[in-house]
PDB file of C-alpha atoms in Angstrom:
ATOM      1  CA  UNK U   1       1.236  23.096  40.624  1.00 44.00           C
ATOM      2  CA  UNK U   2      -0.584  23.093  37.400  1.00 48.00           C
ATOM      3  CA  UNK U   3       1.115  25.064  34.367  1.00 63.00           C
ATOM      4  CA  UNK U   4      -1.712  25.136  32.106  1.00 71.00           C
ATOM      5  CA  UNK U   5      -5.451  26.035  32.824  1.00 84.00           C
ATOM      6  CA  UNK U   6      -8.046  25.111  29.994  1.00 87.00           C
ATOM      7  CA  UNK U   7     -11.598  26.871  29.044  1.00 88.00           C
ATOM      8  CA  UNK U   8     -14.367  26.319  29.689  1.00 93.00           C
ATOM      9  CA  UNK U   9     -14.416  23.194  31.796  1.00 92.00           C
ATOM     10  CA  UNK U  10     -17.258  21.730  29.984  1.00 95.00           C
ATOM     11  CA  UNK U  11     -18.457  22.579  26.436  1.00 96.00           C
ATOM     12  CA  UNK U  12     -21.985  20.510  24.546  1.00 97.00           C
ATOM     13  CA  UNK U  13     -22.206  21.850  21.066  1.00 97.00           C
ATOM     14  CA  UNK U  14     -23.907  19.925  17.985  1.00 97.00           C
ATOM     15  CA  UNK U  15     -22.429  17.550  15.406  1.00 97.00           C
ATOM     16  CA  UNK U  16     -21.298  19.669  12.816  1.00 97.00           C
ATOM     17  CA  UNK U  17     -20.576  22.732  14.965  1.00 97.00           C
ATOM     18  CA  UNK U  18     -16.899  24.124  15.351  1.00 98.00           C
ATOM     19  CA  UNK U  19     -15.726  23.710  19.182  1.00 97.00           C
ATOM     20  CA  UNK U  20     -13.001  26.335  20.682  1.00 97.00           C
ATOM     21  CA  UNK U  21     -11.136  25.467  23.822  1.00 97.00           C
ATOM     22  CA  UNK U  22      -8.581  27.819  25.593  1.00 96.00           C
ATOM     23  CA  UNK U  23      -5.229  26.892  27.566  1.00 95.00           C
ATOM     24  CA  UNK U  24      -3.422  29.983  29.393  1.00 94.00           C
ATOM     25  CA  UNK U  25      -0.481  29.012  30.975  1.00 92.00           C
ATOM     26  CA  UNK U  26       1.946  31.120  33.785  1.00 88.00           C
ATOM     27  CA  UNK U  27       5.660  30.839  32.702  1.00 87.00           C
ATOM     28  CA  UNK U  28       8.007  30.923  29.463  1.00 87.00           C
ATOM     29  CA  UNK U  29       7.682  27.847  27.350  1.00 88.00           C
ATOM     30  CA  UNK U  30       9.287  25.807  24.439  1.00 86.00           C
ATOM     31  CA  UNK U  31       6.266  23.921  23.432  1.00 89.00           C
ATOM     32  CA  UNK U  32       2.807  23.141  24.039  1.00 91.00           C
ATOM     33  CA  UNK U  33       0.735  20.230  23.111  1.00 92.00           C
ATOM     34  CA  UNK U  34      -2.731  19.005  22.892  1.00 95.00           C
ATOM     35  CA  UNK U  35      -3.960  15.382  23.938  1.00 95.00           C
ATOM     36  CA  UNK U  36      -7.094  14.023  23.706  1.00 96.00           C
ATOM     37  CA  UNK U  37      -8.580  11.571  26.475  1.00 94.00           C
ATOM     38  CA  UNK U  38     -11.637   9.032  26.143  1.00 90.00           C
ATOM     39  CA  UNK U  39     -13.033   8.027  28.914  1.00 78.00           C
ATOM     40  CA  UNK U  40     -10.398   8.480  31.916  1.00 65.00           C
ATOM     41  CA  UNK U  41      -7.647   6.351  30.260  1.00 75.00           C
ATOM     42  CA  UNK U  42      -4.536   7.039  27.996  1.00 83.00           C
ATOM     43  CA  UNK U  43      -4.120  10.299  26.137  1.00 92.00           C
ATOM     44  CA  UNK U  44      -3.767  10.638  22.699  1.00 93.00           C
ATOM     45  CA  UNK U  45      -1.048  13.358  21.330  1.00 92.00           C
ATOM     46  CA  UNK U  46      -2.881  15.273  18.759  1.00 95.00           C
ATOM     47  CA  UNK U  47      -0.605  18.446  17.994  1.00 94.00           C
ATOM     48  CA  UNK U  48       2.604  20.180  18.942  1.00 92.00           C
ATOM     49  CA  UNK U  49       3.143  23.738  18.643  1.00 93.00           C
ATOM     50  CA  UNK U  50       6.544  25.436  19.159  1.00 91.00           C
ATOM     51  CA  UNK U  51       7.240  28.997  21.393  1.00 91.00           C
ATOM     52  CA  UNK U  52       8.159  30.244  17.771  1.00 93.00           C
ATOM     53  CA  UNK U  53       5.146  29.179  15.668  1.00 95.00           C
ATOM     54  CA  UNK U  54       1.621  31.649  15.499  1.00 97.00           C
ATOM     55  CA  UNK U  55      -0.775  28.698  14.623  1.00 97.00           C
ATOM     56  CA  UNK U  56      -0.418  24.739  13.196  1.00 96.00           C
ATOM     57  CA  UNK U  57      -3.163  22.857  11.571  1.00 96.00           C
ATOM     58  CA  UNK U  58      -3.963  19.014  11.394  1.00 94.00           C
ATOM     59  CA  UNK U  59      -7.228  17.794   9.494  1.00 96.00           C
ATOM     60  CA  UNK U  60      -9.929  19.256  11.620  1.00 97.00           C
ATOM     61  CA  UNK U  61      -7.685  20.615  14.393  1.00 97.00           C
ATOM     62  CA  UNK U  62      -6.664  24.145  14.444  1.00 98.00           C
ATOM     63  CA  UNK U  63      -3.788  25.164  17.311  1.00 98.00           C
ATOM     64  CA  UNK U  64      -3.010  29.488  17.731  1.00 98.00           C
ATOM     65  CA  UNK U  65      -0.373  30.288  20.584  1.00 97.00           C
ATOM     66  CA  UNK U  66       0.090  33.871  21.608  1.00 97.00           C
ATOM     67  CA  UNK U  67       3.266  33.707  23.932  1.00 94.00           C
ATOM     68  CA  UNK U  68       2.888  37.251  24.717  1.00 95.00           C
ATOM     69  CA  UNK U  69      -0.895  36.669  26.197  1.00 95.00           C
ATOM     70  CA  UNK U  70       0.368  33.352  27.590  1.00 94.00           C
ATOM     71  CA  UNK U  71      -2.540  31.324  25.810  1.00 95.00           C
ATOM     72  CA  UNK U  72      -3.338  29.159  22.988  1.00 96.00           C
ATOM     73  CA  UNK U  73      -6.805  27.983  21.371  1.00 97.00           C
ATOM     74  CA  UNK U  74      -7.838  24.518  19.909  1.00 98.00           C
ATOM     75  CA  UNK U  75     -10.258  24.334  17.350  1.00 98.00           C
ATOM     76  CA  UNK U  76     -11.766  21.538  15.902  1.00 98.00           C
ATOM     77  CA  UNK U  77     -13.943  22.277  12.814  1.00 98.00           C
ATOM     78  CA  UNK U  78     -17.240  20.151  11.732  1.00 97.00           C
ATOM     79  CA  UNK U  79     -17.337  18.362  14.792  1.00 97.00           C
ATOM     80  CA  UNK U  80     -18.696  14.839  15.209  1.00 97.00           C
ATOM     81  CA  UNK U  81     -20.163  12.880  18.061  1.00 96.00           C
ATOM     82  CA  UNK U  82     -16.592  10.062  17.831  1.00 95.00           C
ATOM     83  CA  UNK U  83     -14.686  13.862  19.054  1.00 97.00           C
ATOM     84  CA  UNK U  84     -16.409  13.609  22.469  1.00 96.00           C
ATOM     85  CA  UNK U  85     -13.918  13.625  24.767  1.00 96.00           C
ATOM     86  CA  UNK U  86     -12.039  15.274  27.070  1.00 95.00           C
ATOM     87  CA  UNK U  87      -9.086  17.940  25.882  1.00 96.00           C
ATOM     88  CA  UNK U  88      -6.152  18.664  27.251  1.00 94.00           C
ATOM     89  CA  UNK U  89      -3.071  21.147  27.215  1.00 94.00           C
ATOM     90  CA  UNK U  90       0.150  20.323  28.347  1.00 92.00           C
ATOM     91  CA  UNK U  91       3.438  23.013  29.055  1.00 90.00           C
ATOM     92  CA  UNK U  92       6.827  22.415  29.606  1.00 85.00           C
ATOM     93  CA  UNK U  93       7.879  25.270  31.644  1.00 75.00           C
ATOM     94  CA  UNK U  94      10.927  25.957  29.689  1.00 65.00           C
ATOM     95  CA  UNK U  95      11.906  22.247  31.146  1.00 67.00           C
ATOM     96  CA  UNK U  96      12.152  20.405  27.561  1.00 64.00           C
ATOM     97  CA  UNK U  97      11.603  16.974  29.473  1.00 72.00           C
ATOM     98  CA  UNK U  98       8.658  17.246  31.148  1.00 78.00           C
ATOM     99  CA  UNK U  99       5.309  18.591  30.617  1.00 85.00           C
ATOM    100  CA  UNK U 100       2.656  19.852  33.007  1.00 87.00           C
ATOM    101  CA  UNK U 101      -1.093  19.359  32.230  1.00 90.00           C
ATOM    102  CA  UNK U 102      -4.126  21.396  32.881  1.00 88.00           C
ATOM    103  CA  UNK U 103      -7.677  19.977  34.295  1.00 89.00           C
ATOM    104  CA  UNK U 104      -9.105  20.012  31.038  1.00 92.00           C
ATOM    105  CA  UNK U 105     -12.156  20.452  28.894  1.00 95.00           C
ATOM    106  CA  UNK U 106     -15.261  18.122  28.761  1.00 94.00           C
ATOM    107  CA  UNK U 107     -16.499  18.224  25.546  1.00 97.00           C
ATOM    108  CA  UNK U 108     -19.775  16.806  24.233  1.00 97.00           C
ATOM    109  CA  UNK U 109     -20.868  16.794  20.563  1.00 97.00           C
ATOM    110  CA  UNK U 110     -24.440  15.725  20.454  1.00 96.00           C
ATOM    111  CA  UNK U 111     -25.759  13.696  17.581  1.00 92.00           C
TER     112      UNK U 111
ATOM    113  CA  UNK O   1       5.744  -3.662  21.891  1.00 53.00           C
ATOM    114  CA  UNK O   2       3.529  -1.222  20.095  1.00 76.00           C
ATOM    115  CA  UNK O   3       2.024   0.694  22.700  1.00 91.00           C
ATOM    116  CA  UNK O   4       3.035   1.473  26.411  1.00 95.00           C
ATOM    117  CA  UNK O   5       1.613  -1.169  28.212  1.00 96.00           C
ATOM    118  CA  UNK O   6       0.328  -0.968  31.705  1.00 97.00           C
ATOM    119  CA  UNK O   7      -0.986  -3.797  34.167  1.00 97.00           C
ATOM    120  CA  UNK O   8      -2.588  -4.271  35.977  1.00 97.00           C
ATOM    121  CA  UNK O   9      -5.780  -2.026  34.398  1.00 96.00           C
ATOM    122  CA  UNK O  10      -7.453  -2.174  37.508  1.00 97.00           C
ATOM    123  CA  UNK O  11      -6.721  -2.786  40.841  1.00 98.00           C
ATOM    124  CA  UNK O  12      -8.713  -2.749  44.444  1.00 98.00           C
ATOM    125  CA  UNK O  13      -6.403  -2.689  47.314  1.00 98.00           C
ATOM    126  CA  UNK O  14      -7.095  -2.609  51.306  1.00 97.00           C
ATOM    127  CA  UNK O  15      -6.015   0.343  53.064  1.00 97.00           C
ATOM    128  CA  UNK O  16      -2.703  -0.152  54.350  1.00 98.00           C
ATOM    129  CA  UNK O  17      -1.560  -2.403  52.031  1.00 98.00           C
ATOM    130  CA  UNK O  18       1.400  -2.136  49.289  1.00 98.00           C
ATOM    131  CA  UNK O  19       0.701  -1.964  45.517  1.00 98.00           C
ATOM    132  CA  UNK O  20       3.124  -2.291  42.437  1.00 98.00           C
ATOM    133  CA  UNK O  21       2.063  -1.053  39.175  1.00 98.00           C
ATOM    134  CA  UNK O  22       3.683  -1.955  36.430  1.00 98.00           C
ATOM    135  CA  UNK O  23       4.301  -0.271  32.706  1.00 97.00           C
ATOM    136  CA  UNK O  24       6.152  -1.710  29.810  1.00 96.00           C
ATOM    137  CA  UNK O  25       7.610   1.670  27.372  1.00 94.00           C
ATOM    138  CA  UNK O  26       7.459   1.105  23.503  1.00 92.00           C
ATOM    139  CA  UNK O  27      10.718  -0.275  22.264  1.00 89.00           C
ATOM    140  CA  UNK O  28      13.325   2.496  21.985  1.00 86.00           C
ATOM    141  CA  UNK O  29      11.740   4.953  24.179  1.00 88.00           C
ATOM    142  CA  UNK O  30      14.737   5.992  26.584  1.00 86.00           C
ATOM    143  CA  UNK O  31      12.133   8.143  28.588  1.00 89.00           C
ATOM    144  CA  UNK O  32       9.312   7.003  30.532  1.00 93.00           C
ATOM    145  CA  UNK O  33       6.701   9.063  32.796  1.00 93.00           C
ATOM    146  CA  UNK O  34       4.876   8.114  35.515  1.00 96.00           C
ATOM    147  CA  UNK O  35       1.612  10.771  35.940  1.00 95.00           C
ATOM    148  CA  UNK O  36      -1.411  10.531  38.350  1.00 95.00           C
ATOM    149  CA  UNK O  37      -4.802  11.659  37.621  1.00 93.00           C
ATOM    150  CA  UNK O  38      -7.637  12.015  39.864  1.00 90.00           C
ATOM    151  CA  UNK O  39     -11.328  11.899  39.163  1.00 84.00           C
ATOM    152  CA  UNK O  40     -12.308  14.505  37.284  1.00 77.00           C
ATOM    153  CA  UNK O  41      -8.619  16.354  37.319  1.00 81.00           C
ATOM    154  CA  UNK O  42      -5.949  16.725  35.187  1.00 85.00           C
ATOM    155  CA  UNK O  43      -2.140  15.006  35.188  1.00 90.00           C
ATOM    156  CA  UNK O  44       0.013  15.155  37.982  1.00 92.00           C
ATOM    157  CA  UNK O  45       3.046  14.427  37.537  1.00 91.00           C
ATOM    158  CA  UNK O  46       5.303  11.993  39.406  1.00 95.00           C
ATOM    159  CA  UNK O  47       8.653  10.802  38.069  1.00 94.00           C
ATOM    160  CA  UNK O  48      10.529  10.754  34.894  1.00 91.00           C
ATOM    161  CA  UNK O  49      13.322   8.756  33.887  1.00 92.00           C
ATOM    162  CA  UNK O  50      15.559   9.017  31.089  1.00 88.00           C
ATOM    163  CA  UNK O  51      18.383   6.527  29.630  1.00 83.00           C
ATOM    164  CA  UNK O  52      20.488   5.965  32.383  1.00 82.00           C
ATOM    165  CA  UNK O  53      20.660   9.464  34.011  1.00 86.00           C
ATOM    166  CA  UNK O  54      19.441   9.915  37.846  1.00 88.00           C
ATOM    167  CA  UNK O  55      15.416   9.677  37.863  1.00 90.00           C
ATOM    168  CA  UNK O  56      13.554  13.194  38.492  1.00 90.00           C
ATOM    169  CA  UNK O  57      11.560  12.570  41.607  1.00 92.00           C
ATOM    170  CA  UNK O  58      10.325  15.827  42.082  1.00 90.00           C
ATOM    171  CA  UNK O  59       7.018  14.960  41.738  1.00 92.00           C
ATOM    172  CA  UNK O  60       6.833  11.904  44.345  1.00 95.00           C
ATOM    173  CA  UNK O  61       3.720  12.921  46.614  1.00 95.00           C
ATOM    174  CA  UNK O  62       5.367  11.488  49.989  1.00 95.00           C
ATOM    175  CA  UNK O  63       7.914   8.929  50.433  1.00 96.00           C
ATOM    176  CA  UNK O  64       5.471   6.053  50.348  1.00 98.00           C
ATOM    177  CA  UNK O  65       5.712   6.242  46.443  1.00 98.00           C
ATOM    178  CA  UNK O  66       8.637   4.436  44.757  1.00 97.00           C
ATOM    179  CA  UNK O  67       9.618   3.840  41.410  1.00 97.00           C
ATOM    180  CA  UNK O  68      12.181   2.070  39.512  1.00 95.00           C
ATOM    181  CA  UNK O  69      13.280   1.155  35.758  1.00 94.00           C
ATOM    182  CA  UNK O  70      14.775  -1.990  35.396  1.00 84.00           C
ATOM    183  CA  UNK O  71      17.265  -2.522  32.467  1.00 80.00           C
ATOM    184  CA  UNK O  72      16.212   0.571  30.961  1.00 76.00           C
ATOM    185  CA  UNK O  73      12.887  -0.673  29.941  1.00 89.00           C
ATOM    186  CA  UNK O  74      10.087  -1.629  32.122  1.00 95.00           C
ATOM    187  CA  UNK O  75       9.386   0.569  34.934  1.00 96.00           C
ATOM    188  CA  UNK O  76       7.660  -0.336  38.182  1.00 97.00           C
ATOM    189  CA  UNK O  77       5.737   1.782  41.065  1.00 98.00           C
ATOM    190  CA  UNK O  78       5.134   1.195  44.145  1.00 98.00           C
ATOM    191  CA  UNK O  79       3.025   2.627  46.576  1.00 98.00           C
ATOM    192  CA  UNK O  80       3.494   2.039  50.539  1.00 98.00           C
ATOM    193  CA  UNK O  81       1.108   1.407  53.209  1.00 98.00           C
ATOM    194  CA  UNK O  82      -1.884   2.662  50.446  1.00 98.00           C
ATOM    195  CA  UNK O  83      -3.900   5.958  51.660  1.00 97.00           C
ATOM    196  CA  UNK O  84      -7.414   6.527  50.440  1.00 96.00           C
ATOM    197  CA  UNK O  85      -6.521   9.806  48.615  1.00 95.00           C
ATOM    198  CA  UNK O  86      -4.161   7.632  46.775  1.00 97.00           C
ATOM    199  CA  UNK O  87      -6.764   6.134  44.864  1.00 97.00           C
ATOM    200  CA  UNK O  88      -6.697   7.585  41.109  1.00 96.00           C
ATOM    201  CA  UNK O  89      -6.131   6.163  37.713  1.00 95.00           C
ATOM    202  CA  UNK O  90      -2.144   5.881  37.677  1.00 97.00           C
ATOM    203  CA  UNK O  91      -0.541   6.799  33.792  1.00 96.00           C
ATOM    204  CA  UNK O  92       2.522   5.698  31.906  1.00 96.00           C
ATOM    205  CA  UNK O  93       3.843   7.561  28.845  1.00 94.00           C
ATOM    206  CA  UNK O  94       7.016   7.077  26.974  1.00 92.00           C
ATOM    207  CA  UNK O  95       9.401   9.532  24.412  1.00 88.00           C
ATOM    208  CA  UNK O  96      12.016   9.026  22.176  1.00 81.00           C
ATOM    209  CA  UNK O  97      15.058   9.975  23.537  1.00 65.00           C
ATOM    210  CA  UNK O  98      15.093  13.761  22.256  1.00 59.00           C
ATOM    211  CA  UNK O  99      11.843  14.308  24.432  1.00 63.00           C
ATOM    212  CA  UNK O 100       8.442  14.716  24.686  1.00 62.00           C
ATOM    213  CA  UNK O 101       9.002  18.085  23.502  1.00 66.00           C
ATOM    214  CA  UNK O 102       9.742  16.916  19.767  1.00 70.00           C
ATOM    215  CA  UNK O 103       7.527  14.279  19.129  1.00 73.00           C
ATOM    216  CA  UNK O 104       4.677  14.027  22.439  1.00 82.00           C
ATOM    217  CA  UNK O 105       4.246  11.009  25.189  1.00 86.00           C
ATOM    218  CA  UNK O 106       2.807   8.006  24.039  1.00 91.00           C
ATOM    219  CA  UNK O 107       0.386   7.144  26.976  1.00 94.00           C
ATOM    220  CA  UNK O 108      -0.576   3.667  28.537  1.00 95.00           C
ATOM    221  CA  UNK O 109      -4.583   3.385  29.338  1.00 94.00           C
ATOM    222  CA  UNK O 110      -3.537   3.251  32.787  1.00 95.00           C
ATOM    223  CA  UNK O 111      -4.220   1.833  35.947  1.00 97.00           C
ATOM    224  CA  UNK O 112      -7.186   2.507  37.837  1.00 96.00           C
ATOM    225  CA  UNK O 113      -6.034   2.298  41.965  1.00 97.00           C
ATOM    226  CA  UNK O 114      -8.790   1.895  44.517  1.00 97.00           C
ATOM    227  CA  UNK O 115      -7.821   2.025  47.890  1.00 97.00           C
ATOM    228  CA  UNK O 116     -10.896   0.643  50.177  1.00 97.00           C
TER     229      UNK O 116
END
């Protein structure tokens, strides 16, 4: 089964707008991650976050985790149209080796 | 290589019929993934494999799905007798040896299995 559940499905914001996706997962973790995917192919690691870090930045992208609330955000500030894509969050059930994905978030910047 | 590479990209198969699908890790990557992801869905995963430790099946839909890695390096899956609810884009990703957990998978860009 699925560990991680992102929110909203979809989100269609405006170049230049800030974009805020959710991931709540069910069971103790070591990490969590966030990968980008264009267009149904390969994903694209953009940020790991550890069970014992609060919140990690990288350029544009802004990753909280609240292991008591089970969740974590992604922001990404001043969007642009090239961040289109779909967004994913990925657990590791305490199982270091493997990770389990969620369905995702669609997002669409608009021009 | 410098990237996880994955052939073929696309492939159209006849119910029924076996497929192999192939992925080649990045150099050095003791762990490889296989994942599954239909339309519209998120990962699934299948099968990991790690230096020369046992493979974790666990995630092996039925017993018509194989996989192997030969030499420690390029891995290859095989689907029996092809269903149509196999049909989804098939993904390869590949760690250093500490784990995805450290560093993150390095994906392939897949391969897209139609079953007709």
């Amino acid at each position: 089964s699925q560990q991680g559940e992102e929110d909203p499905q979809a989100l269609s914001i405006q170049e230049g707008e800030n974009a805020t996706m959710n991931c709540s997962y069910k069971t103790s973790i070591n990490n969590l991650q966030w990968y980008r995917q264009n267009s149904g192919r390969g994903l694209v690691h953009l940020i790991l976050i550890r069970s014992n870090e609060r919140e990690k930045h990288s350029g544009r992208l802004r990753v909280t985790l609240d292991t008591s609330k089970k969740s974590s955000s992604l922001l990404i500030t001043a969007s642009r149209a090239a961040d289109t894509a779909s967004y994913f969050c990925a657990t590791d059930q305490y199982n270091f080796n493997k990770f389990y994905f969620g369905s995702g978030t669609k997002l669409n910047v608009k021009p | 290589g410098a990237g996880v590479s994955q052939s073929p990209s696309n492939k159209v198969t006849e119910k029924g019929k076996d497929v192999e699908l192939r992925c080649d890790p990045i150099s050095g990557h003791t762990a490889l993934y296989w994942y599954r992801q239909s339309l519209g869905q998120g990962l699934e995963f299948l099968i990991y494999f790690q230096g020369n430790s046992a493979p974790d099946k666990s995630g092996l839909p039925s017993d018509r799905f194989s996989a192997e890695r030969t030499g420690g390096s390029v891995s290859t899956l095989t689907i029996q007798r092809t269903q149509q609810e196999d049909s989804a884009v098939y993904l390869c990703a590949s760690s250093l040896a500490s784990g995805p957990g450290n560093y993150g998978y390095t994906f392939g860009s897949g391969t897209r299995l139609t079953v007709v």
